[in-house]
PDB file of C-alpha atoms in Angstrom:
ATOM      1  CA  UNK Q   1       3.737 -19.286  -5.340  1.00  0.00           C
ATOM      2  CA  UNK Q   2       0.400 -17.943  -4.147  1.00  0.00           C
ATOM      3  CA  UNK Q   3       2.063 -14.794  -2.774  1.00  0.00           C
ATOM      4  CA  UNK Q   4      -0.080 -13.163  -0.094  1.00  0.00           C
ATOM      5  CA  UNK Q   5      -3.472 -14.725   0.593  1.00  0.00           C
ATOM      6  CA  UNK Q   6      -6.286 -13.352   2.737  1.00  0.00           C
ATOM      7  CA  UNK Q   7      -9.463 -14.875   4.092  1.00  0.00           C
ATOM      8  CA  UNK Q   8     -12.315 -14.161   3.984  1.00  0.00           C
ATOM      9  CA  UNK Q   9     -12.844 -12.039   0.857  1.00  0.00           C
ATOM     10  CA  UNK Q  10     -16.063 -10.527   2.158  1.00  0.00           C
ATOM     11  CA  UNK Q  11     -17.623 -10.296   5.620  1.00  0.00           C
ATOM     12  CA  UNK Q  12     -20.658  -8.612   7.139  1.00  0.00           C
ATOM     13  CA  UNK Q  13     -20.765  -8.141  10.906  1.00  0.00           C
ATOM     14  CA  UNK Q  14     -23.181  -6.610  13.340  1.00  0.00           C
ATOM     15  CA  UNK Q  15     -21.951  -3.968  15.771  1.00  0.00           C
ATOM     16  CA  UNK Q  16     -20.267  -5.642  18.726  1.00  0.00           C
ATOM     17  CA  UNK Q  17     -19.424  -8.906  16.972  1.00  0.00           C
ATOM     18  CA  UNK Q  18     -15.850 -10.108  16.784  1.00  0.00           C
ATOM     19  CA  UNK Q  19     -13.887 -11.661  13.962  1.00  0.00           C
ATOM     20  CA  UNK Q  20     -10.366 -12.492  12.840  1.00  0.00           C
ATOM     21  CA  UNK Q  21      -8.953 -11.733   9.413  1.00  0.00           C
ATOM     22  CA  UNK Q  22      -6.344 -14.214   8.287  1.00  0.00           C
ATOM     23  CA  UNK Q  23      -3.271 -13.519   6.187  1.00  0.00           C
ATOM     24  CA  UNK Q  24      -0.529 -15.846   4.975  1.00  0.00           C
ATOM     25  CA  UNK Q  25       2.500 -15.394   2.714  1.00  0.00           C
ATOM     26  CA  UNK Q  26       4.672 -18.035   1.081  1.00  0.00           C
ATOM     27  CA  UNK Q  27       7.610 -15.812   0.099  1.00  0.00           C
ATOM     28  CA  UNK Q  28       9.574 -16.321   3.341  1.00  0.00           C
ATOM     29  CA  UNK Q  29       9.285 -12.608   4.072  1.00  0.00           C
ATOM     30  CA  UNK Q  30      10.309 -11.219   7.430  1.00  0.00           C
ATOM     31  CA  UNK Q  31       7.850  -8.344   7.712  1.00  0.00           C
ATOM     32  CA  UNK Q  32       4.063  -8.292   7.461  1.00  0.00           C
ATOM     33  CA  UNK Q  33       1.545  -5.449   7.589  1.00  0.00           C
ATOM     34  CA  UNK Q  34      -2.162  -4.758   7.971  1.00  0.00           C
ATOM     35  CA  UNK Q  35      -3.711  -1.719   6.278  1.00  0.00           C
ATOM     36  CA  UNK Q  36      -7.203  -0.368   5.890  1.00  0.00           C
ATOM     37  CA  UNK Q  37      -8.428   1.552   2.866  1.00  0.00           C
ATOM     38  CA  UNK Q  38     -11.452   3.808   3.032  1.00  0.00           C
ATOM     39  CA  UNK Q  39     -13.220   5.204  -0.055  1.00  0.00           C
ATOM     40  CA  UNK Q  40     -11.155   7.792  -1.939  1.00  0.00           C
ATOM     41  CA  UNK Q  41      -8.204   7.419   0.389  1.00  0.00           C
ATOM     42  CA  UNK Q  42      -4.852   5.761   0.425  1.00  0.00           C
ATOM     43  CA  UNK Q  43      -3.892   2.966   2.746  1.00  0.00           C
ATOM     44  CA  UNK Q  44      -3.423   3.572   6.449  1.00  0.00           C
ATOM     45  CA  UNK Q  45      -1.251   1.249   8.497  1.00  0.00           C
ATOM     46  CA  UNK Q  46      -2.990  -0.499  11.392  1.00  0.00           C
ATOM     47  CA  UNK Q  47      -0.255  -2.781  12.735  1.00  0.00           C
ATOM     48  CA  UNK Q  48       2.909  -4.320  11.436  1.00  0.00           C
ATOM     49  CA  UNK Q  49       5.291  -7.086  12.378  1.00  0.00           C
ATOM     50  CA  UNK Q  50       8.935  -6.468  11.526  1.00  0.00           C
ATOM     51  CA  UNK Q  51       9.852 -10.056  12.269  1.00  0.00           C
ATOM     52  CA  UNK Q  52       8.400 -13.201  13.768  1.00  0.00           C
ATOM     53  CA  UNK Q  53       7.535 -12.593  17.410  1.00  0.00           C
ATOM     54  CA  UNK Q  54       7.279  -8.795  17.186  1.00  0.00           C
ATOM     55  CA  UNK Q  55       4.358  -6.476  16.496  1.00  0.00           C
ATOM     56  CA  UNK Q  56       4.073  -2.689  16.502  1.00  0.00           C
ATOM     57  CA  UNK Q  57       1.274  -0.168  16.201  1.00  0.00           C
ATOM     58  CA  UNK Q  58       0.790   1.801  13.033  1.00  0.00           C
ATOM     59  CA  UNK Q  59      -1.203   4.949  12.377  1.00  0.00           C
ATOM     60  CA  UNK Q  60      -4.686   3.628  13.288  1.00  0.00           C
ATOM     61  CA  UNK Q  61      -4.393   0.717  15.793  1.00  0.00           C
ATOM     62  CA  UNK Q  62      -7.391   1.456  18.041  1.00  0.00           C
ATOM     63  CA  UNK Q  63     -10.016  -1.300  18.035  1.00  0.00           C
ATOM     64  CA  UNK Q  64      -7.673  -3.927  16.581  1.00  0.00           C
ATOM     65  CA  UNK Q  65      -5.286  -6.591  17.803  1.00  0.00           C
ATOM     66  CA  UNK Q  66      -2.814  -8.682  15.860  1.00  0.00           C
ATOM     67  CA  UNK Q  67      -0.967 -11.964  16.201  1.00  0.00           C
ATOM     68  CA  UNK Q  68       2.139 -13.018  14.295  1.00  0.00           C
ATOM     69  CA  UNK Q  69       1.464 -16.726  14.590  1.00  0.00           C
ATOM     70  CA  UNK Q  70       4.635 -17.766  12.773  1.00  0.00           C
ATOM     71  CA  UNK Q  71       6.746 -16.408   9.943  1.00  0.00           C
ATOM     72  CA  UNK Q  72       4.012 -17.113   7.383  1.00  0.00           C
ATOM     73  CA  UNK Q  73       0.881 -15.928   9.159  1.00  0.00           C
ATOM     74  CA  UNK Q  74      -0.288 -12.591  10.552  1.00  0.00           C
ATOM     75  CA  UNK Q  75      -3.870 -12.231  11.772  1.00  0.00           C
ATOM     76  CA  UNK Q  76      -5.938  -9.143  12.559  1.00  0.00           C
ATOM     77  CA  UNK Q  77      -8.691  -9.313  15.166  1.00  0.00           C
ATOM     78  CA  UNK Q  78     -11.624  -7.006  15.751  1.00  0.00           C
ATOM     79  CA  UNK Q  79     -12.830  -7.691  19.290  1.00  0.00           C
ATOM     80  CA  UNK Q  80     -16.004  -5.572  19.136  1.00  0.00           C
ATOM     81  CA  UNK Q  81     -16.724  -4.347  15.640  1.00  0.00           C
ATOM     82  CA  UNK Q  82     -17.986  -0.809  15.079  1.00  0.00           C
ATOM     83  CA  UNK Q  83     -19.489   0.793  11.930  1.00  0.00           C
ATOM     84  CA  UNK Q  84     -16.363   2.992  11.700  1.00  0.00           C
ATOM     85  CA  UNK Q  85     -14.402  -0.181  10.968  1.00  0.00           C
ATOM     86  CA  UNK Q  86     -16.268  -0.713   7.709  1.00  0.00           C
ATOM     87  CA  UNK Q  87     -13.436  -0.729   5.212  1.00  0.00           C
ATOM     88  CA  UNK Q  88     -11.307  -2.822   2.894  1.00  0.00           C
ATOM     89  CA  UNK Q  89      -8.445  -4.500   4.732  1.00  0.00           C
ATOM     90  CA  UNK Q  90      -5.180  -5.377   3.031  1.00  0.00           C
ATOM     91  CA  UNK Q  91      -2.372  -7.540   4.268  1.00  0.00           C
ATOM     92  CA  UNK Q  92       1.130  -7.083   2.855  1.00  0.00           C
ATOM     93  CA  UNK Q  93       4.570  -8.562   3.321  1.00  0.00           C
ATOM     94  CA  UNK Q  94       8.126  -7.531   2.522  1.00  0.00           C
ATOM     95  CA  UNK Q  95      11.548  -9.128   2.691  1.00  0.00           C
ATOM     96  CA  UNK Q  96      12.847  -6.200   4.773  1.00  0.00           C
ATOM     97  CA  UNK Q  97      16.534  -7.041   4.737  1.00  0.00           C
ATOM     98  CA  UNK Q  98      17.606  -3.629   6.004  1.00  0.00           C
ATOM     99  CA  UNK Q  99      16.318  -1.092   8.447  1.00  0.00           C
ATOM    100  CA  UNK Q 100      14.257   0.829   5.906  1.00  0.00           C
ATOM    101  CA  UNK Q 101      11.021  -0.156   4.224  1.00  0.00           C
ATOM    102  CA  UNK Q 102      11.334  -1.830   0.851  1.00  0.00           C
ATOM    103  CA  UNK Q 103       8.904  -3.244  -1.703  1.00  0.00           C
ATOM    104  CA  UNK Q 104       5.688  -4.599  -0.273  1.00  0.00           C
ATOM    105  CA  UNK Q 105       3.527  -7.354  -1.758  1.00  0.00           C
ATOM    106  CA  UNK Q 106      -0.196  -7.123  -1.178  1.00  0.00           C
ATOM    107  CA  UNK Q 107      -3.012  -9.587  -0.771  1.00  0.00           C
ATOM    108  CA  UNK Q 108      -6.354  -9.204  -2.593  1.00  0.00           C
ATOM    109  CA  UNK Q 109      -8.122  -7.615   0.382  1.00  0.00           C
ATOM    110  CA  UNK Q 110     -11.058  -8.332   2.665  1.00  0.00           C
ATOM    111  CA  UNK Q 111     -14.133  -6.157   2.253  1.00  0.00           C
ATOM    112  CA  UNK Q 112     -15.712  -5.752   5.708  1.00  0.00           C
ATOM    113  CA  UNK Q 113     -19.070  -4.152   6.430  1.00  0.00           C
ATOM    114  CA  UNK Q 114     -20.183  -3.495  10.004  1.00  0.00           C
ATOM    115  CA  UNK Q 115     -23.898  -2.822  10.393  1.00  0.00           C
TER     116      UNK Q 115
ATOM    117  CA  UNK A   1      -1.505  11.654   8.506  1.00  0.00           C
ATOM    118  CA  UNK A   2      -0.692  11.166   4.834  1.00  0.00           C
ATOM    119  CA  UNK A   3       2.826  12.075   3.811  1.00  0.00           C
ATOM    120  CA  UNK A   4       2.341  11.908   0.077  1.00  0.00           C
ATOM    121  CA  UNK A   5      -0.345  13.701  -1.867  1.00  0.00           C
ATOM    122  CA  UNK A   6      -0.997  12.893  -5.496  1.00  0.00           C
ATOM    123  CA  UNK A   7      -2.070  15.345  -8.122  1.00  0.00           C
ATOM    124  CA  UNK A   8      -4.368  15.253  -9.988  1.00  0.00           C
ATOM    125  CA  UNK A   9      -6.953  13.232  -8.080  1.00  0.00           C
ATOM    126  CA  UNK A  10      -8.394  12.004 -11.380  1.00  0.00           C
ATOM    127  CA  UNK A  11      -7.050  11.940 -14.930  1.00  0.00           C
ATOM    128  CA  UNK A  12      -8.770  10.829 -18.124  1.00  0.00           C
ATOM    129  CA  UNK A  13      -6.823  10.420 -21.369  1.00  0.00           C
ATOM    130  CA  UNK A  14      -7.084   8.691 -24.738  1.00  0.00           C
ATOM    131  CA  UNK A  15      -5.223   5.487 -25.496  1.00  0.00           C
ATOM    132  CA  UNK A  16      -1.779   6.238 -26.874  1.00  0.00           C
ATOM    133  CA  UNK A  17      -1.370   9.487 -24.937  1.00  0.00           C
ATOM    134  CA  UNK A  18       1.070   9.949 -22.085  1.00  0.00           C
ATOM    135  CA  UNK A  19      -0.146  10.204 -18.484  1.00  0.00           C
ATOM    136  CA  UNK A  20       1.694  12.179 -15.819  1.00  0.00           C
ATOM    137  CA  UNK A  21       0.926  11.971 -12.120  1.00  0.00           C
ATOM    138  CA  UNK A  22       2.626  13.967  -9.400  1.00  0.00           C
ATOM    139  CA  UNK A  23       3.319  13.291  -5.749  1.00  0.00           C
ATOM    140  CA  UNK A  24       4.356  15.822  -3.123  1.00  0.00           C
ATOM    141  CA  UNK A  25       5.548  14.960   0.361  1.00  0.00           C
ATOM    142  CA  UNK A  26       6.444  16.831   3.510  1.00  0.00           C
ATOM    143  CA  UNK A  27       9.463  15.326   5.257  1.00  0.00           C
ATOM    144  CA  UNK A  28      12.802  14.078   3.967  1.00  0.00           C
ATOM    145  CA  UNK A  29      12.714  10.557   2.646  1.00  0.00           C
ATOM    146  CA  UNK A  30      14.880   7.497   2.177  1.00  0.00           C
ATOM    147  CA  UNK A  31      12.933   6.233  -0.809  1.00  0.00           C
ATOM    148  CA  UNK A  32       9.667   6.740  -2.662  1.00  0.00           C
ATOM    149  CA  UNK A  33       7.612   3.989  -4.254  1.00  0.00           C
ATOM    150  CA  UNK A  34       4.779   3.934  -6.767  1.00  0.00           C
ATOM    151  CA  UNK A  35       2.006   1.344  -6.675  1.00  0.00           C
ATOM    152  CA  UNK A  36      -0.935   0.556  -8.944  1.00  0.00           C
ATOM    153  CA  UNK A  37      -4.328  -0.678  -7.794  1.00  0.00           C
ATOM    154  CA  UNK A  38      -6.862  -2.091 -10.207  1.00  0.00           C
ATOM    155  CA  UNK A  39     -10.473  -1.802  -9.137  1.00  0.00           C
ATOM    156  CA  UNK A  40     -11.294  -4.219  -6.334  1.00  0.00           C
ATOM    157  CA  UNK A  41      -7.762  -5.605  -6.141  1.00  0.00           C
ATOM    158  CA  UNK A  42      -4.674  -5.274  -3.985  1.00  0.00           C
ATOM    159  CA  UNK A  43      -1.786  -2.928  -4.727  1.00  0.00           C
ATOM    160  CA  UNK A  44       1.007  -3.894  -7.069  1.00  0.00           C
ATOM    161  CA  UNK A  45       4.482  -2.399  -6.752  1.00  0.00           C
ATOM    162  CA  UNK A  46       5.663  -0.527  -9.851  1.00  0.00           C
ATOM    163  CA  UNK A  47       8.945   1.159  -9.062  1.00  0.00           C
ATOM    164  CA  UNK A  48      11.152   2.325  -6.181  1.00  0.00           C
ATOM    165  CA  UNK A  49      13.395   5.389  -6.388  1.00  0.00           C
ATOM    166  CA  UNK A  50      15.948   6.189  -3.704  1.00  0.00           C
ATOM    167  CA  UNK A  51      16.661   9.666  -2.362  1.00  0.00           C
ATOM    168  CA  UNK A  52      20.016   9.820  -4.176  1.00  0.00           C
ATOM    169  CA  UNK A  53      18.442   8.988  -7.547  1.00  0.00           C
ATOM    170  CA  UNK A  54      16.855  11.556  -9.851  1.00  0.00           C
ATOM    171  CA  UNK A  55      15.257   9.389 -12.513  1.00  0.00           C
ATOM    172  CA  UNK A  56      14.369   5.778 -13.035  1.00  0.00           C
ATOM    173  CA  UNK A  57      12.814   3.836 -15.912  1.00  0.00           C
ATOM    174  CA  UNK A  58      10.914   0.579 -16.091  1.00  0.00           C
ATOM    175  CA  UNK A  59       9.350  -0.302 -19.429  1.00  0.00           C
ATOM    176  CA  UNK A  60       6.812   2.433 -20.247  1.00  0.00           C
ATOM    177  CA  UNK A  61       7.212   3.975 -16.786  1.00  0.00           C
ATOM    178  CA  UNK A  62       9.473   6.891 -15.961  1.00  0.00           C
ATOM    179  CA  UNK A  63       9.771   8.200 -12.412  1.00  0.00           C
ATOM    180  CA  UNK A  64      11.561  11.373 -11.397  1.00  0.00           C
ATOM    181  CA  UNK A  65      12.419  12.586  -7.927  1.00  0.00           C
ATOM    182  CA  UNK A  66      13.238  16.146  -6.884  1.00  0.00           C
ATOM    183  CA  UNK A  67      14.201  16.105  -3.214  1.00  0.00           C
ATOM    184  CA  UNK A  68      14.691  19.888  -3.139  1.00  0.00           C
ATOM    185  CA  UNK A  69      11.019  20.334  -4.059  1.00  0.00           C
ATOM    186  CA  UNK A  70       9.909  17.229  -2.181  1.00  0.00           C
ATOM    187  CA  UNK A  71       8.112  15.923  -5.227  1.00  0.00           C
ATOM    188  CA  UNK A  72       8.032  12.995  -7.615  1.00  0.00           C
ATOM    189  CA  UNK A  73       6.315  12.328 -10.899  1.00  0.00           C
ATOM    190  CA  UNK A  74       5.223   9.134 -12.625  1.00  0.00           C
ATOM    191  CA  UNK A  75       4.998   9.194 -16.413  1.00  0.00           C
ATOM    192  CA  UNK A  76       3.265   6.400 -18.307  1.00  0.00           C
ATOM    193  CA  UNK A  77       4.038   6.611 -22.003  1.00  0.00           C
ATOM    194  CA  UNK A  78       1.824   5.336 -24.825  1.00  0.00           C
ATOM    195  CA  UNK A  79      -0.981   4.488 -22.403  1.00  0.00           C
ATOM    196  CA  UNK A  80      -3.287   1.524 -22.895  1.00  0.00           C
ATOM    197  CA  UNK A  81      -6.795   0.797 -21.661  1.00  0.00           C
ATOM    198  CA  UNK A  82      -5.223  -1.794 -19.318  1.00  0.00           C
ATOM    199  CA  UNK A  83      -3.395   1.052 -17.537  1.00  0.00           C
ATOM    200  CA  UNK A  84      -6.735   2.208 -16.110  1.00  0.00           C
ATOM    201  CA  UNK A  85      -6.231   2.014 -12.341  1.00  0.00           C
ATOM    202  CA  UNK A  86      -5.473   4.067  -9.253  1.00  0.00           C
ATOM    203  CA  UNK A  87      -1.850   5.019  -8.743  1.00  0.00           C
ATOM    204  CA  UNK A  88      -0.395   5.691  -5.304  1.00  0.00           C
ATOM    205  CA  UNK A  89       2.900   7.069  -4.166  1.00  0.00           C
ATOM    206  CA  UNK A  90       4.305   5.834  -0.869  1.00  0.00           C
ATOM    207  CA  UNK A  91       7.181   7.376   1.040  1.00  0.00           C
ATOM    208  CA  UNK A  92       9.703   6.021   3.505  1.00  0.00           C
ATOM    209  CA  UNK A  93      10.960   8.742   5.858  1.00  0.00           C
ATOM    210  CA  UNK A  94      14.680   9.173   6.426  1.00  0.00           C
ATOM    211  CA  UNK A  95      16.142   7.146   9.242  1.00  0.00           C
ATOM    212  CA  UNK A  96      15.211   3.611  10.104  1.00  0.00           C
ATOM    213  CA  UNK A  97      11.514   3.781   9.275  1.00  0.00           C
ATOM    214  CA  UNK A  98      10.047   0.415   8.416  1.00  0.00           C
ATOM    215  CA  UNK A  99       6.693   1.735   7.315  1.00  0.00           C
ATOM    216  CA  UNK A 100       5.376   3.139   4.082  1.00  0.00           C
ATOM    217  CA  UNK A 101       3.057   6.151   4.159  1.00  0.00           C
ATOM    218  CA  UNK A 102       0.626   6.240   1.241  1.00  0.00           C
ATOM    219  CA  UNK A 103      -0.953   9.179  -0.535  1.00  0.00           C
ATOM    220  CA  UNK A 104      -4.604   9.270  -1.519  1.00  0.00           C
ATOM    221  CA  UNK A 105      -3.971   8.280  -5.135  1.00  0.00           C
ATOM    222  CA  UNK A 106      -4.665   9.362  -8.711  1.00  0.00           C
ATOM    223  CA  UNK A 107      -7.467   7.609 -10.567  1.00  0.00           C
ATOM    224  CA  UNK A 108      -6.332   7.172 -14.176  1.00  0.00           C
ATOM    225  CA  UNK A 109      -8.838   6.313 -16.885  1.00  0.00           C
ATOM    226  CA  UNK A 110      -7.522   5.455 -20.337  1.00  0.00           C
ATOM    227  CA  UNK A 111     -10.235   5.596 -22.956  1.00  0.00           C
ATOM    228  CA  UNK A 112     -10.000   3.223 -25.941  1.00  0.00           C
TER     229      UNK A 112
END
């Protein structure tokens, strides 16, 4: 099992450009998440998908959109990148059998720089 | 907003010593989880402790939870250089919350 994979690993954008970060998991998990991590800080939740076909906003959703393409894939789109979106982006998944959050499995991250 | 706050922010110890990290949180929780992050990598789950548990062990890890003080501690015994990483606590609020809220982490350096 590859677990959670993310592409690309690194990306540099100019202000105003758009891009999509891809995430896939092969653990048959129900829930998937997108986080951002800024220097010296913990992770902040951008969006999550509790199950296929549903998405919900997290703590910092502004400037982002997401798509839960199928059970395996959850993409994050920046429509018009801004320097404030320079960060490391992590995708995660969890089995989420109950109503409360359980163990999450993380991808290796995408390091994004917006000039 | 960050629910959990780790203390200390940075810790440097010699190999073989024990390392203790603390996490404080603000609201009542269903469970609390600890994760490790090696430099430039994703987070790896270490241990989950539920609100009705007081202590949990996993190998060289010992986690305690004091819900009356809204705090948790992670103890790594007999530390190794490979334990060098950032450690984060993450809380799940009481109720049907599906999200984790992460603290800002403790950077642990184990010197050989």
